[in-house]
Coordinates of C-alpha atoms and ligand atoms in Angstrom, one line a residue:
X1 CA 20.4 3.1 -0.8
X2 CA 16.9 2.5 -0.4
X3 CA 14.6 4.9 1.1
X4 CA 13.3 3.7 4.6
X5 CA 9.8 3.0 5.4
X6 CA 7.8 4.5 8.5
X7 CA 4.8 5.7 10.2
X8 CA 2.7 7.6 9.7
X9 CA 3.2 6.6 6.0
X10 CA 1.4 7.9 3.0
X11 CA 1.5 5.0 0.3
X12 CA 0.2 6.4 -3.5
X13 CA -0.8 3.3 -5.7
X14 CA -0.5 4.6 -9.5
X15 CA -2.8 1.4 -10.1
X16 CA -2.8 1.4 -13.9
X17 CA -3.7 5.4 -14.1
X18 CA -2.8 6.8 -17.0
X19 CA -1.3 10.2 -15.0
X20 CA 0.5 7.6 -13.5
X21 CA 2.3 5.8 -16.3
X22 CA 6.0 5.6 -17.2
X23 CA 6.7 9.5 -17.6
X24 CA 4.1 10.4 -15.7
X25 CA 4.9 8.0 -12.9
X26 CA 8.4 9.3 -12.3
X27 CA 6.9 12.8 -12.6
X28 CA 4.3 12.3 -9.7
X29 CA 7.2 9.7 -7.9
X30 CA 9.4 12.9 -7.8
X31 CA 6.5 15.2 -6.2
X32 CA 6.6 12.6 -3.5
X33 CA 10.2 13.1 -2.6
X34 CA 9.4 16.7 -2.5
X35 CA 6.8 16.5 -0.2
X36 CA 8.5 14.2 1.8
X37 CA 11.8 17.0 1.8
X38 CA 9.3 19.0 2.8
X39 CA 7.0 17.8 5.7
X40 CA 9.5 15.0 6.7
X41 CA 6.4 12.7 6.3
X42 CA 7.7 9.3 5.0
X43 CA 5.6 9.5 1.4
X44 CA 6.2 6.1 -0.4
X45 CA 4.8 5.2 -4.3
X46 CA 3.5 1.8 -5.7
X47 CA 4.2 2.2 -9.7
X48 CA 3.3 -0.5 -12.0
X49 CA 5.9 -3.3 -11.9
X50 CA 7.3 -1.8 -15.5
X51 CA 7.9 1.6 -14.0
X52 CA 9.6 0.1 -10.7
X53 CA 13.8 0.3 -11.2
X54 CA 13.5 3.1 -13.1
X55 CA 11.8 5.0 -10.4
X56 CA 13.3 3.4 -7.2
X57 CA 16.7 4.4 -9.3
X58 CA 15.6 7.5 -9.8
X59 CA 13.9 8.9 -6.7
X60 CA 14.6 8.5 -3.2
X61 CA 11.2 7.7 -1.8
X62 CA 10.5 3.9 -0.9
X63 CA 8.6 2.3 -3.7
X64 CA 6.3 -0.9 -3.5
X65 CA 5.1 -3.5 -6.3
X66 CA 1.4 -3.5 -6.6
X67 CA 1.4 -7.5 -6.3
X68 CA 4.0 -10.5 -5.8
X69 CA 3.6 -14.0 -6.6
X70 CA 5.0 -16.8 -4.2
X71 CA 7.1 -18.5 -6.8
X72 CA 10.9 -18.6 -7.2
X73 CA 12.9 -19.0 -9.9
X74 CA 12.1 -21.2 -12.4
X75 CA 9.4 -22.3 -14.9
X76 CA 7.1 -19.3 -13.5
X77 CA 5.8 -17.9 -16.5
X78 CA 3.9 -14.2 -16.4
X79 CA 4.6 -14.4 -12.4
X80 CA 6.0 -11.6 -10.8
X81 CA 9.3 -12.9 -8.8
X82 CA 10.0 -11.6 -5.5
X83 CA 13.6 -12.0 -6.3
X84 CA 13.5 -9.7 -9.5
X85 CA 11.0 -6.7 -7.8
X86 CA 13.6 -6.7 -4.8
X87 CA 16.3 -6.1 -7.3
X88 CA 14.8 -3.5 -8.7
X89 CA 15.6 -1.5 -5.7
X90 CA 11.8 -1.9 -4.3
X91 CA 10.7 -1.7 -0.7
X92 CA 7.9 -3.6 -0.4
X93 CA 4.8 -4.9 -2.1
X94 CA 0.9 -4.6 -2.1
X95 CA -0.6 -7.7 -1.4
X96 CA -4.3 -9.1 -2.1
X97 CA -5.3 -5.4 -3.3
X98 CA -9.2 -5.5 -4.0
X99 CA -8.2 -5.3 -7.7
X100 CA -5.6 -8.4 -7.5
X101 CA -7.3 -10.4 -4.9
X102 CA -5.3 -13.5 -3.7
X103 CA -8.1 -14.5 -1.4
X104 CA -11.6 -13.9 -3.2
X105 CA -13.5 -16.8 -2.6
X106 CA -16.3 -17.3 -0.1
X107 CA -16.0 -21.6 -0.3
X108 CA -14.6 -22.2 3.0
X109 CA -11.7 -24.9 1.1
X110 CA -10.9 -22.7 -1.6
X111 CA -11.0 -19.8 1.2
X112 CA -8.5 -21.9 3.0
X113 CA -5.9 -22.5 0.1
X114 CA -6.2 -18.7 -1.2
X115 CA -5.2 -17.5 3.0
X116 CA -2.0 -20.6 2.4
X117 CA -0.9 -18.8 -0.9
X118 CA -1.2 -15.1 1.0
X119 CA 0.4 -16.2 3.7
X120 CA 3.3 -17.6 1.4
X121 CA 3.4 -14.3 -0.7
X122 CA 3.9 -12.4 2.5
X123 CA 6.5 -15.1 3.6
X124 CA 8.4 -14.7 0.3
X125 CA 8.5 -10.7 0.4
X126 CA 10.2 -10.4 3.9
X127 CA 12.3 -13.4 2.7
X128 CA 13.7 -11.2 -0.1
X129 CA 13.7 -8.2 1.9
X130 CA 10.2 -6.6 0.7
X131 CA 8.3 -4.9 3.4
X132 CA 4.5 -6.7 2.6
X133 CA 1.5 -4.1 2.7
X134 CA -1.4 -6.8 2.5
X135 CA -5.3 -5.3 1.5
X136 CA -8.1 -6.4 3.5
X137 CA -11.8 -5.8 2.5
X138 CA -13.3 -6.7 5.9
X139 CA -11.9 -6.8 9.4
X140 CA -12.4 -10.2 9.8
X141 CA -9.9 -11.1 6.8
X142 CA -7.5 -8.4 8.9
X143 CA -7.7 -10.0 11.9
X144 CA -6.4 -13.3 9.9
X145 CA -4.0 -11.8 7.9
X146 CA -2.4 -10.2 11.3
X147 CA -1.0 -13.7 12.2
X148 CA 0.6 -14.2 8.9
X149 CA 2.9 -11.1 10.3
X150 CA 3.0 -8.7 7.2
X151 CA 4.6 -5.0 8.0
X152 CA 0.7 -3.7 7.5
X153 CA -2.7 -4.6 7.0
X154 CA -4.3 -1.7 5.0
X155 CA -8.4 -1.7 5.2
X156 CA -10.1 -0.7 2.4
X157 CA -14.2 -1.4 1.6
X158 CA -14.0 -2.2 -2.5
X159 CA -17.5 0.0 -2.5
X160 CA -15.5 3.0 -1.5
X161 CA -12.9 2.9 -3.7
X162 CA -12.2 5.9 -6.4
X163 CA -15.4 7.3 -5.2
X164 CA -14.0 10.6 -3.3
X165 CA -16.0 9.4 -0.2
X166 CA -13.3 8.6 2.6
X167 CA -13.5 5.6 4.6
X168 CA -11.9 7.6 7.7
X169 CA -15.6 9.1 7.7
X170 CA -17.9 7.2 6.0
X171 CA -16.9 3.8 7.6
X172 CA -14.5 4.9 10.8
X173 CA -15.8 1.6 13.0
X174 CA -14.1 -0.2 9.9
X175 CA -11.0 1.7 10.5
X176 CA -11.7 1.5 14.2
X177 CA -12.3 -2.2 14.0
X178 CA -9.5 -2.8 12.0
X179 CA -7.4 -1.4 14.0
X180 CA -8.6 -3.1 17.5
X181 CA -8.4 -6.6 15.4
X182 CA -4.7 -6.0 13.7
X183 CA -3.1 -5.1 17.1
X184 CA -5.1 -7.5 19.3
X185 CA -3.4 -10.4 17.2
X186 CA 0.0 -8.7 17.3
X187 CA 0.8 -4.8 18.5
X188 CA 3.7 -5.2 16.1
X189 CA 1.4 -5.3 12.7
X190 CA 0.9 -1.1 11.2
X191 CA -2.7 -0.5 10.3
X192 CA -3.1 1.5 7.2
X193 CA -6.9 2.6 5.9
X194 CA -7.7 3.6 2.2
X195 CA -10.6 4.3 -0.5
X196 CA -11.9 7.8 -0.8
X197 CA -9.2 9.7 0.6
X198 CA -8.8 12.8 -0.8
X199 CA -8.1 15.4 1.9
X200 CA -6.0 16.6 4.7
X201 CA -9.3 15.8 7.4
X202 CA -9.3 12.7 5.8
X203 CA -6.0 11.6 6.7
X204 CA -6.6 13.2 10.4
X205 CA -9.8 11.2 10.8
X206 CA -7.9 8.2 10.0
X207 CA -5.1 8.9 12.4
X208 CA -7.4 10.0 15.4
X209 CA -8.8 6.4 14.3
X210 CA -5.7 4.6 15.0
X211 CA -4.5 4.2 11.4
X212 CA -1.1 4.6 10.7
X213 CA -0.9 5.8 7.4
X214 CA -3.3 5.7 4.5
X215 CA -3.1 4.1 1.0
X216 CA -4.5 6.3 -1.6
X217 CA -4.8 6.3 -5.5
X218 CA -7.0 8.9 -7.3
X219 CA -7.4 11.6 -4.8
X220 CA -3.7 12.3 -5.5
X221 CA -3.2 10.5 -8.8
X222 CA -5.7 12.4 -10.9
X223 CA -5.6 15.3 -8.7
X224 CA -5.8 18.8 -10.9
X225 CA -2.7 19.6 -8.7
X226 CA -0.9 17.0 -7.2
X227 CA 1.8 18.3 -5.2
X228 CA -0.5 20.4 -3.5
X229 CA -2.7 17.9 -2.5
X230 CA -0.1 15.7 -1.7
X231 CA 1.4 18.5 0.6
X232 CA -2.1 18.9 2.4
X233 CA -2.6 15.0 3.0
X234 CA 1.3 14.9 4.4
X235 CA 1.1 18.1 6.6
X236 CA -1.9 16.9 8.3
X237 CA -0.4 13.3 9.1
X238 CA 2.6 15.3 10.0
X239 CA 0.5 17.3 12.4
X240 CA 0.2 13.7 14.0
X241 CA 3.5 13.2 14.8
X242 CA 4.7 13.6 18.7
X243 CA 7.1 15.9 19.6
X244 CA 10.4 14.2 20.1
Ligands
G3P1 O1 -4.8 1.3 -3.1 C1 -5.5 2.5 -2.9 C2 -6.9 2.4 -3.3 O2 -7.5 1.2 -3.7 C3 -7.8 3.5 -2.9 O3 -8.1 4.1 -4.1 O4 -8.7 5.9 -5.5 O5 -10.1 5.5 -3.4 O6 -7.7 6.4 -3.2 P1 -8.7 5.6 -4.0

């Protein structure tokens, strides 16, 4: 059975990191479940699409693709089929992450076509049952992405990203902003914010912002100790959580 999704959710993309790479990626995917056994703080992975059914069989944390494509079966070569990533036993998928950008260009036509082929990756993950996590570099591009209806919009500035400088502090009217944008076009959208985070405050900041979760990579991927700092970024979103 697949491991359910919720707030406030910690989402580690393994990205192409070596630490993070077949062994390795089931190593760090089962320090997730433990912190998540632990805190009770849903703590989901995004392994590279190799790695997926191997992990998702193996661990009971929800586990996303990095990137769909909107094709179907068929004469799709090198695509990555929404069909075939659900099988694996996925939960959802990145979308548009600033390092596989759907929608890159600044011409407003060829603006407009990459939004259509977003909009129909996020269609084609709920479709198939994948919960759609879809990047936004600015908080105008959140604010669009919000109507397409995707289960988050996670804010990340590129600049920030792998640099250990979290965008909970160094940007929070991004997160802020983000946040006022996503829910104004539908309360129903989660609001994720990512790049830099690396600590416990970090994750607090983001919550007190509004955010719902974080998306982080190296702070816990090429951390010297990664179940501890794993355990410190859970426990503080877990300090977030209201009473029942
Ligand atoms: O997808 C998460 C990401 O791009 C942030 O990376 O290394 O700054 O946590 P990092």
């Amino acid at each position: 059975m697949r491991a359910e999704v919720r707030v406030p959710l910690i989402l580690v993309n393994f990205k192409t990191y070596r630490e993070a790479t077949g062994e390795r990626g089931l190593r760090l995917a089962r320090v997730a479940e433990e912190v998540t056994g632990r805190t009770g703080v849903c703590v989901a992975v995004a392994p590279q699409i190799v790695d997926l059914r191997w992990i998702a069989e193996s661990v009971r944390v929800p586990v996303f693709a990095q990137h769909i494509d909107p094709v179907g079966y068929g004469k799709y070569t090198g695509h990555v089929l929404p069909e075939a990533v659900r099988e694996t036993g996925a939960a959802g998928t990145l979308l548009n992450h600033s390092e596989r950008r759907l929608v890159r260009s600044a011409d407003p036509s060829r603006r407009k076509l990459e939004l259509e082929v977003l909009r129909a990756a996020v269609r084609r993950a709920w479709e198939v049952g994948l919960k759609p996590v879809v990047c936004v570099d600015t908080v105008d591009l959140g604010r669009v992405v919000a109507s397409f209806e995707p289960y988050a919009v996670a804010i990340e500035p590129p600049e920030l990203i792998g640099t250990g400088i979290p965008v909970s502090k160094a940007r929070p009217e991004v997160v802020s902003g983000a946040v006022e944008a996503v829910k104004g076009v539908n309360a129903g959208v989660k609001v994720l914010c990512g790049a830099g985070i690396t600590s416990g405050e970090d994750v607090s900041a983001a919550l007190r912002l509004g955010a719902e979760g974080v998306l982080v990579a190296s702070g816990v991927v090429k951390a010297e100790d990664p179940l501890r700092r794993l355990l410190e970024l859970a426990s503080a979103a877990k300090a977030h959580i209201p009473d029942p």
